[in-house]
Short mmCIF file of C-alpha atoms in Angstrom, two decimals:
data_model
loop_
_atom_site.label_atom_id
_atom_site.label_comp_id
_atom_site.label_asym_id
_atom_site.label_seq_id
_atom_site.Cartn_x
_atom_site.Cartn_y
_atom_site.Cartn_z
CA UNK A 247 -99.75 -33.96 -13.43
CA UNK A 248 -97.75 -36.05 -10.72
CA UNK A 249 -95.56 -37.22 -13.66
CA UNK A 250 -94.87 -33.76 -14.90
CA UNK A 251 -93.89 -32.42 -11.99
CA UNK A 252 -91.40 -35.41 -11.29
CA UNK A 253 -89.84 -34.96 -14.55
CA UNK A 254 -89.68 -31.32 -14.15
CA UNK A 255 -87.45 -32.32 -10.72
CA UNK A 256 -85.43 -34.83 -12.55
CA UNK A 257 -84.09 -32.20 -15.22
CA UNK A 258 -83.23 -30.01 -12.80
CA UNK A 259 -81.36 -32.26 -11.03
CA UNK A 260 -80.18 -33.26 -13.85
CA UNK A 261 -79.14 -29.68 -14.55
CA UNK A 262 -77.75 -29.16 -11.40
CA UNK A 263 -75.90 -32.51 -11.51
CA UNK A 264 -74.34 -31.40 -14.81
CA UNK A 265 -73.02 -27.93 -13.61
CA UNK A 266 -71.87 -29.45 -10.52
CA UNK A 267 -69.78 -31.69 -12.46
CA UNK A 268 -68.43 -28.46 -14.75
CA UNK A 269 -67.67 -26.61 -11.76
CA UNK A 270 -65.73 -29.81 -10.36
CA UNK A 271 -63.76 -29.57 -13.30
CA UNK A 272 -63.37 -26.04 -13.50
CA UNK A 273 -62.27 -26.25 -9.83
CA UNK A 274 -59.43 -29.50 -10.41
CA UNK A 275 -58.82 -27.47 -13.49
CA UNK A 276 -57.91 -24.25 -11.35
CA UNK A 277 -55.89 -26.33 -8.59
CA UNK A 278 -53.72 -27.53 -11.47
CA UNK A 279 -53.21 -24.21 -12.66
CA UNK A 280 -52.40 -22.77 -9.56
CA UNK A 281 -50.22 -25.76 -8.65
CA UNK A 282 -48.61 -25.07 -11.82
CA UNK A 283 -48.12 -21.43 -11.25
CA UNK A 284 -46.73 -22.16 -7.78
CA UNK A 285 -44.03 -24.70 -8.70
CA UNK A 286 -43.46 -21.94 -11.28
CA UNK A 287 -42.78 -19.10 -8.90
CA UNK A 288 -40.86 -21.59 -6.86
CA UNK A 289 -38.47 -21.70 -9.48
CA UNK A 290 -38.68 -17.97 -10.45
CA UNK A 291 -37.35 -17.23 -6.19
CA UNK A 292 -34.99 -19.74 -6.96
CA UNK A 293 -33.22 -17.99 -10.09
CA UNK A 294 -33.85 -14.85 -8.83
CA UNK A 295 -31.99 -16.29 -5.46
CA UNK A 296 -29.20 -17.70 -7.95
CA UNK A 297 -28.69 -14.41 -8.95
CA UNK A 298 -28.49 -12.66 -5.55
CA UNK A 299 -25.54 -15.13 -5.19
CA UNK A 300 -23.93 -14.19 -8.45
CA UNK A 301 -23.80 -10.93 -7.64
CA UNK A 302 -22.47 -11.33 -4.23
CA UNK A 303 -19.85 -13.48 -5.16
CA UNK A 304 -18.94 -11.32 -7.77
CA UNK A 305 -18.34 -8.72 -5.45
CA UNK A 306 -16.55 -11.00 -3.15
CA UNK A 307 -14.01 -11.98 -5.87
CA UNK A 308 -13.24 -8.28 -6.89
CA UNK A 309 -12.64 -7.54 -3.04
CA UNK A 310 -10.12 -10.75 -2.95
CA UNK A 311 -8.59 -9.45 -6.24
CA UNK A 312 -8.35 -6.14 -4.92
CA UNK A 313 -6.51 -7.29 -1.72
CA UNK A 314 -4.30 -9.22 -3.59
CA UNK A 315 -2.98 -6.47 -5.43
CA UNK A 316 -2.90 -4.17 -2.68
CA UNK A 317 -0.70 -6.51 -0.69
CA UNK A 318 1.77 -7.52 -4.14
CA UNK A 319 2.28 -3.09 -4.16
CA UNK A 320 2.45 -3.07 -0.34
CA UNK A 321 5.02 -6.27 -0.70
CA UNK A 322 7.39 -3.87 -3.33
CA UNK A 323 7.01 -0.98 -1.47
CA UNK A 324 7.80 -2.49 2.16
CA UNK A 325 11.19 -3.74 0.02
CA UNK A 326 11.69 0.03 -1.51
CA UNK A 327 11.73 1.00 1.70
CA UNK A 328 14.38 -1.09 3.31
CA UNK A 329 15.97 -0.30 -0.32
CA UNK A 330 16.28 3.15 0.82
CA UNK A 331 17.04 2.09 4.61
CA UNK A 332 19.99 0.66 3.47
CA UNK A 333 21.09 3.88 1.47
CA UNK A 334 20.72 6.00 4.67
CA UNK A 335 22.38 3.30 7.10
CA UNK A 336 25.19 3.86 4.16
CA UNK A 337 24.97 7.43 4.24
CA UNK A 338 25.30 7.76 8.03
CA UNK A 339 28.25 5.26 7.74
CA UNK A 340 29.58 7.77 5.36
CA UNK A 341 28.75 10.76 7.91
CA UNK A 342 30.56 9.09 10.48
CA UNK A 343 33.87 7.91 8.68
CA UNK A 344 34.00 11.56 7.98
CA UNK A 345 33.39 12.99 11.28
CA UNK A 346 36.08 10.12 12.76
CA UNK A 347 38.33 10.97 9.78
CA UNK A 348 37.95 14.76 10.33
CA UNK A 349 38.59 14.25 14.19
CA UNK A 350 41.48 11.86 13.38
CA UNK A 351 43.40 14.31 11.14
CA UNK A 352 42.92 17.59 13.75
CA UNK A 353 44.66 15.14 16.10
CA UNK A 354 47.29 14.46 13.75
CA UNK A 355 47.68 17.96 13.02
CA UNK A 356 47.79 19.10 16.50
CA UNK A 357 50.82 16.08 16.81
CA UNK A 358 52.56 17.46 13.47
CA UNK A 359 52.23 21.08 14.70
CA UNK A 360 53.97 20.01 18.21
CA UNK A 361 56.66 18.02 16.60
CA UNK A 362 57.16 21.04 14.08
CA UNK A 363 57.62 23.15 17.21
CA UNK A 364 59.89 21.34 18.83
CA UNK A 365 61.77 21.23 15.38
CA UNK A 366 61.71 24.63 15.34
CA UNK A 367 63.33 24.78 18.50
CA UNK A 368 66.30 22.75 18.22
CA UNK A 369 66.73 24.18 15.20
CA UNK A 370 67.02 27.38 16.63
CA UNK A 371 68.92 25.93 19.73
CA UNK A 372 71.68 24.82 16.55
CA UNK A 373 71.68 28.10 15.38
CA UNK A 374 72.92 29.64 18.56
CA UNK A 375 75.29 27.26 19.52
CA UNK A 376 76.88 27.50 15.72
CA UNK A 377 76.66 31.24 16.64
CA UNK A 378 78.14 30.59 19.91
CA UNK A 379 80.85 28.39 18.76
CA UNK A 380 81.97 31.21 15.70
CA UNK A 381 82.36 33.30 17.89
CA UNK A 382 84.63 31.33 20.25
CA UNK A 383 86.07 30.24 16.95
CA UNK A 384 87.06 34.04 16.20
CA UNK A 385 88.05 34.57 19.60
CA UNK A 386 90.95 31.88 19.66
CA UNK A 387 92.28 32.86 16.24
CA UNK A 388 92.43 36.70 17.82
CA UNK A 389 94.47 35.32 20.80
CA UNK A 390 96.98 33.80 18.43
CA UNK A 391 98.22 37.01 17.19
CA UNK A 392 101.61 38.12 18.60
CA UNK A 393 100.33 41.26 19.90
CA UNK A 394 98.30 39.91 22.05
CA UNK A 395 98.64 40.09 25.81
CA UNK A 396 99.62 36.65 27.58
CA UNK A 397 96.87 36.87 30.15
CA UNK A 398 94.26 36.31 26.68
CA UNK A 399 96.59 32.97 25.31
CA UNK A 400 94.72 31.09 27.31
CA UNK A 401 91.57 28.86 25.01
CA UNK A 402 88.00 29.12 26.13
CA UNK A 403 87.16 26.83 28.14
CA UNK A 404 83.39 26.74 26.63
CA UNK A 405 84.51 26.12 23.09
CA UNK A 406 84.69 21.85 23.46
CA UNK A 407 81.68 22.06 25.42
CA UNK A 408 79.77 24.21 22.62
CA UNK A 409 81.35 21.76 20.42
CA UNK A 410 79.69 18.91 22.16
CA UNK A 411 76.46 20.54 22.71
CA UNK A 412 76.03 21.18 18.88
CA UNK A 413 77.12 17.58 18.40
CA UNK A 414 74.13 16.42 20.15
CA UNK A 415 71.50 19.40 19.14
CA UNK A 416 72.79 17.77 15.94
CA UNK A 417 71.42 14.74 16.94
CA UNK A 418 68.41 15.49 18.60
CA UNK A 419 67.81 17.61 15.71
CA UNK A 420 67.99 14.68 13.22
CA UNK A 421 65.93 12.35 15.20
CA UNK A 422 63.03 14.91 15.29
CA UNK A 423 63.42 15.77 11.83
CA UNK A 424 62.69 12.14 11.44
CA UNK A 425 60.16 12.29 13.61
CA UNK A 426 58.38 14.93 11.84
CA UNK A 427 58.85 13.69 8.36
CA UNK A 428 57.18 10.10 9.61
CA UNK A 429 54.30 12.17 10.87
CA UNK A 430 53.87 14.53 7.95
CA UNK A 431 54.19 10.94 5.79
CA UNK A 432 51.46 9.27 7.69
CA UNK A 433 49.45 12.37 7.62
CA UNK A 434 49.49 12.07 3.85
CA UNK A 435 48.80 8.33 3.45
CA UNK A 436 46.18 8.79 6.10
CA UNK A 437 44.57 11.20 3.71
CA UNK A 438 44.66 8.98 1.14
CA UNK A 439 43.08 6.10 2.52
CA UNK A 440 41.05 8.38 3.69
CA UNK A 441 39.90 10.09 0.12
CA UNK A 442 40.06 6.57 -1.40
CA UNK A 443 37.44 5.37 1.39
CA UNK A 444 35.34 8.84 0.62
CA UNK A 445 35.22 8.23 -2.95
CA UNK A 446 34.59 4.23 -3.04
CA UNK A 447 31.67 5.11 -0.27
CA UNK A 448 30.30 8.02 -2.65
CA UNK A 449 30.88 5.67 -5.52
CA UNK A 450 29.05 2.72 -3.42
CA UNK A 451 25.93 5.05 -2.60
CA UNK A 452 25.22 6.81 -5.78
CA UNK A 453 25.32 3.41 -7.51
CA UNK A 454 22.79 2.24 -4.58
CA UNK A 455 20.27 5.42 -5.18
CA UNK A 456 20.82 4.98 -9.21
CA UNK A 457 19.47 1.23 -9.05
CA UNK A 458 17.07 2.43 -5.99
CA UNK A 459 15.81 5.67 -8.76
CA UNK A 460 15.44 2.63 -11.02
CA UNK A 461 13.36 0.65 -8.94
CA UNK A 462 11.39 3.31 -8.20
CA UNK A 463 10.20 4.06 -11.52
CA UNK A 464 9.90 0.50 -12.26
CA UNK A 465 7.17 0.35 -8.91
CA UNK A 466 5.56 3.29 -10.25
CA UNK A 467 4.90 1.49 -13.76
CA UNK A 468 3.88 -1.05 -11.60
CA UNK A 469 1.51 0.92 -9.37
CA UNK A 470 -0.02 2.70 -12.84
CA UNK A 471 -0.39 -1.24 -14.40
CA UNK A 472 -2.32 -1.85 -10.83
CA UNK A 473 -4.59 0.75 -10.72
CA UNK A 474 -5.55 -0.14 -14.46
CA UNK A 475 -6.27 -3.69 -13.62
CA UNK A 476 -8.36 -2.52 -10.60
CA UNK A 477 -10.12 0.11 -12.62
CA UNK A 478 -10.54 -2.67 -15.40
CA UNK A 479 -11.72 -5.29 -12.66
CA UNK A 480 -14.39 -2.44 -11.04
CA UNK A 481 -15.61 -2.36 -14.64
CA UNK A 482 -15.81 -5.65 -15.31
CA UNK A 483 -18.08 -6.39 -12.42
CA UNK A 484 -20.03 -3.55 -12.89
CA UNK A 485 -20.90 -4.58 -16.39
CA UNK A 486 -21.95 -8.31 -15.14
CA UNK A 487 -23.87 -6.78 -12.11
CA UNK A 488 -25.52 -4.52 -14.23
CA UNK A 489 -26.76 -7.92 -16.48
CA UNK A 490 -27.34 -10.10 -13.74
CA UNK A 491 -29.45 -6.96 -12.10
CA UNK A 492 -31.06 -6.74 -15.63
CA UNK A 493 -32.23 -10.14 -15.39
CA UNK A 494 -33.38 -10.24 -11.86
CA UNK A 495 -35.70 -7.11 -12.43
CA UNK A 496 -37.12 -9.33 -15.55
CA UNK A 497 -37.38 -12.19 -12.81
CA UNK A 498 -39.02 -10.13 -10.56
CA UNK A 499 -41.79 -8.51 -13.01
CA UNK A 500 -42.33 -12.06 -14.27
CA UNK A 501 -42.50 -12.97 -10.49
CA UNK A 502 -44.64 -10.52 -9.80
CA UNK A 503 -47.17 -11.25 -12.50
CA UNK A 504 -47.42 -14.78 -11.59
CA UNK A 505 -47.33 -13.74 -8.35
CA UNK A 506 -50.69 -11.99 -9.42
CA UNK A 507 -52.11 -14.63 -11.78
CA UNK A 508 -51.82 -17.37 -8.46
CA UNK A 509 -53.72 -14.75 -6.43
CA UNK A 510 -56.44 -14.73 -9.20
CA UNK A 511 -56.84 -18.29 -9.41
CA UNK A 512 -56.82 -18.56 -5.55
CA UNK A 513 -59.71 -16.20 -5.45
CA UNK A 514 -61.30 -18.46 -8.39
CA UNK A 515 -60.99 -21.52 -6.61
CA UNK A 516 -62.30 -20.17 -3.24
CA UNK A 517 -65.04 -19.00 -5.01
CA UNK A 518 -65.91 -22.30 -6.60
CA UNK A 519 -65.22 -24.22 -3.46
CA UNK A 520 -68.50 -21.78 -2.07
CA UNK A 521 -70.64 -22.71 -4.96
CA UNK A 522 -69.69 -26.27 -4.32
CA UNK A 523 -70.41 -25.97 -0.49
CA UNK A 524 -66.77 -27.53 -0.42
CA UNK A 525 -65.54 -27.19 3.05
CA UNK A 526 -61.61 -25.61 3.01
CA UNK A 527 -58.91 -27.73 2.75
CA UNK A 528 -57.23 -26.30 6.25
CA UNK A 529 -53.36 -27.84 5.52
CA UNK A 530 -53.49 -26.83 2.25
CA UNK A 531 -54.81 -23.10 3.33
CA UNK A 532 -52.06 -23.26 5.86
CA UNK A 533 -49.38 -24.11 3.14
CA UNK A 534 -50.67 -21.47 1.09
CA UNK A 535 -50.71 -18.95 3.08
CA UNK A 536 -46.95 -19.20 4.59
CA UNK A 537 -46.36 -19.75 1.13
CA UNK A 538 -48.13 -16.35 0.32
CA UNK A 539 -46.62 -14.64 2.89
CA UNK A 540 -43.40 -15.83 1.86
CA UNK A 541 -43.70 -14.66 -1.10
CA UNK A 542 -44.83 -11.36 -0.16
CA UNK A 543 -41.87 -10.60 2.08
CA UNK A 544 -39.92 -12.04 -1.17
CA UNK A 545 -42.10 -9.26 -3.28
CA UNK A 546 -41.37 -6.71 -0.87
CA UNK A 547 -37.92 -7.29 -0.53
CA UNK A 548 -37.33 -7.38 -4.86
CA UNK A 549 -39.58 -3.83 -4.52
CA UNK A 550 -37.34 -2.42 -2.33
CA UNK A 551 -34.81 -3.96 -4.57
CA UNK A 552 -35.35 -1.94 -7.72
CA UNK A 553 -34.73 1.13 -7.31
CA UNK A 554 -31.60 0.19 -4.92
CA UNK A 555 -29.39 -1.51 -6.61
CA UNK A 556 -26.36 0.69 -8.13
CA UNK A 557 -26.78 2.36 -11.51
CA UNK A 558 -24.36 3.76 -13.85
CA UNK A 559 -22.74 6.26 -11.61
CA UNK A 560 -23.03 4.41 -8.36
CA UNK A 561 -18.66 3.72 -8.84
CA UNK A 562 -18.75 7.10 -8.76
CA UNK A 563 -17.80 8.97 -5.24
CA UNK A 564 -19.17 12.17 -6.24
CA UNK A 565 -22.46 9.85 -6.79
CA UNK A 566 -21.89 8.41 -3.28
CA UNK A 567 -25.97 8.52 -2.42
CA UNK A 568 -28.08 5.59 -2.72
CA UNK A 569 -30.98 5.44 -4.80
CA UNK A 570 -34.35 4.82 -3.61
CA UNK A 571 -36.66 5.51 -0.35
CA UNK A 572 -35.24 1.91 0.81
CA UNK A 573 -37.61 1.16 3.71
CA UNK A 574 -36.99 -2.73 3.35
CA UNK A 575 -34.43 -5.38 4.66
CA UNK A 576 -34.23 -6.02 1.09
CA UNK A 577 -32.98 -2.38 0.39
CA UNK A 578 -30.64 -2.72 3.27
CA UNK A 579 -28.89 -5.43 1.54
CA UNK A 580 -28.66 -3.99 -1.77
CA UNK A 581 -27.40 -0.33 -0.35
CA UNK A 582 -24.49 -2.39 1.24
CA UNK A 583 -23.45 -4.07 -2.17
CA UNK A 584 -23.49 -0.93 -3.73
CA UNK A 585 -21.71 0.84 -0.78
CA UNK A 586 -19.35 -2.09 -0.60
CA UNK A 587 -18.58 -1.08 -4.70
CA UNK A 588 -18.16 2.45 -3.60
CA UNK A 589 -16.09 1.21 -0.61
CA UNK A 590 -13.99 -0.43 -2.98
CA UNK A 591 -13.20 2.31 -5.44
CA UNK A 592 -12.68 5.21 -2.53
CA UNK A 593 -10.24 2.49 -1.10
CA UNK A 594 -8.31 1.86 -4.56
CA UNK A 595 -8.65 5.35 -5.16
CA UNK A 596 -7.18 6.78 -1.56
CA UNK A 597 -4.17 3.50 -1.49
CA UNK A 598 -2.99 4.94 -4.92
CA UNK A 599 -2.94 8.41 -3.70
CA UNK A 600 -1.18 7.86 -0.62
CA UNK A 601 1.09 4.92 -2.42
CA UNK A 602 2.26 7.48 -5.47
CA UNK A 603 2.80 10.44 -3.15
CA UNK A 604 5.00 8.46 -1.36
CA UNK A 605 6.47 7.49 -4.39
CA UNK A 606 6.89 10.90 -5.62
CA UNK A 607 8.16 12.38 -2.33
CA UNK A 608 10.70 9.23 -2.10
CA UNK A 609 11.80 9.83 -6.13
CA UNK A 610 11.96 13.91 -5.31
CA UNK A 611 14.40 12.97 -2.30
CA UNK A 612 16.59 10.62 -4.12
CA UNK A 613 16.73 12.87 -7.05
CA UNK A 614 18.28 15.60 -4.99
CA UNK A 615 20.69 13.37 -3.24
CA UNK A 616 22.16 12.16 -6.76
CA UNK A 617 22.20 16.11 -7.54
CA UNK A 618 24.10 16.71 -4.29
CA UNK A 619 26.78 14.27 -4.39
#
């Protein structure tokens, strides 16, 4: 009976012994899996990381590509404008060589019409002296006659002073004659320096606003081939953020399932470590569990991820509204890549509005100048 009962002990022991051992097995077996799973969610947060990266240097590089365009247009259209600062410093050139010229020749005038005057004077001063001196003429041939009385033989004594008189109004008469002929001559040659200045001026600053009309519409092919290489660029990177946002939602569901499949085994080997009366490994629990709640705020953050990130319209500024309840720093992040894309485009947008209404407004001014010349 003794004996029975002892061999009854041993095979339960024995029993015991052998589940023991499975469960020891079961539980290295589960620690390998899990150690597995973690290394492979390590690497999961680290692709999914990689692409986080991708995404914001891609953004990065469109901004730098977008600046340097901006500034290569803002570089052509700062030299348009000093373009067209030198046409008006020639046109107010022009303005005031006519305003001098216009003063210059009501001077002259005013001289001319004083000499002409004084012209007119002597002349008329000649005429009554020649008057003056036919008469005295007629007298003295009178007084020759032999009827006349002796008292009247006598010659006027004004006649050789009339004489002399005349002989200098003569004279003076010449010399201003002269005088007014110089004037009237440099009146005309002034006038034609004058008109050949005008014209080689009007000839200098319609060829300046032809070439200037030119560059303009050169700069606006220019500004058209810039806002197609910025729409093309905006395109570009929202195709590869739409890929690389494709695969980090793939990331994250795989993530999340191992995520899930770790927290299983976790639970597995807790439980075994109970039926083995296996006291906790304490570091280990520690490293787990910042490595849990790592991984949480990582879970969390893709979460608030998802529904975030920009879609198909988000390049849109009529679709200006982010997506999502975004409660998470996560969400934070992603709303200000896709507001930084929609930053972008209402900036390229609003630079090619203002830069071709200027353009337009500069071409409509120029245009009317040529018409006016």
């Amino acid at each position: 009976m003794e004996t029975l009962v002892l061999t009854d002990s041993s095979l339960d022991m024995t029993v015991l012994d052998g589940m023991e051992s499975e469960l020891s097995k079961q539980l290295e077996s589960l620690k390998k899996t899990k150690s597995q799973l973690l290394q492979k969610i390590s690497a999961l947060k680290r692709q999914i990381s990689d692409i986080e990266t991708q995404e914001n240097e891609a953004i990065r590089e469109l901004e730098m590509e977008r600046s340097l365009l901006e500034g290569e247009h803002r570089t052509e259209m700062a030299q348009l404008q000093e373009d067209q600062e030198r046409i008006n410093t020639l046109k107010q050139q022009q303005h005031s060589m006519l305003d001098r010229a216009t003063k210059h020749r009501e001077k002259e005038q005013r001289a001319i019409e004083r000499e002409r005057e004084k012209l007119l004077m002597l002349e008329e001063k000649q005429h009554a002296v020649m008057q003056q001196l036919r008469s005295s003429t007629s007298s003295l041939e009178m007084s020759s006659s032999p009827t006349t009385p002796v008292s009247l033989l006598n010659p006027t004594a004004g006649t050789s002073e009339l004489s002399m008189l005349r002989e200098s109004l003569q004279r003076e008469l010449e010399n201003q004659r002269r005088i007014f002929d110089d004037l009237e001559f440099q009146q005309l040659e002034a006038e034609a320096r004058f008109d050949e200045e005008k014209e080689r001026m009007s000839n200098k600053l319609l060829q300046d606003q032809q070439q200037l009309l030119q560059k303009y519409k050169a700069r606006e092919e220019r500004l058209q081939q810039i806002d197609t290489q910025q729409k093309g660029m905006l395109g570009n990177v929202k195709s590869t953020l739409e890929g690389l946002e494709q695969d980090r939602l793939k990331l994250v569901d795989t993530f999340k399932k191992e995520k899930q499949s770790a927290a299983d085994v976790h639970s597995k080997i807790a439980e075994l470590s109970r039926m083995l009366s296996l006291p906790p490994n304490t570091e280990a629990t520690e490293e787990e569990s910042a490595a849990i709640s790592s991984d949480l705020e990582l879970e969390e953050k893709m979460e608030g991820n998802r529904h975030l990130f920009i879609d198909s319209n988000a390049l849109d500024p009529e679709s200006a509204e982010v997506r999502g309840d975004g409660g998470s720093l996560g969400g934070k992040e992603e709303r200000k890549k896709s507001s930084t894309l929609m930053e972008i485009e209402r900036n390229r947008t609003l630079f090619m509005e203002q830069q071709g209404q200027h353009m337009a407004l500069t071409l409509t001014h120029i245009m009317h100048d040529l018409q006016t010349e």
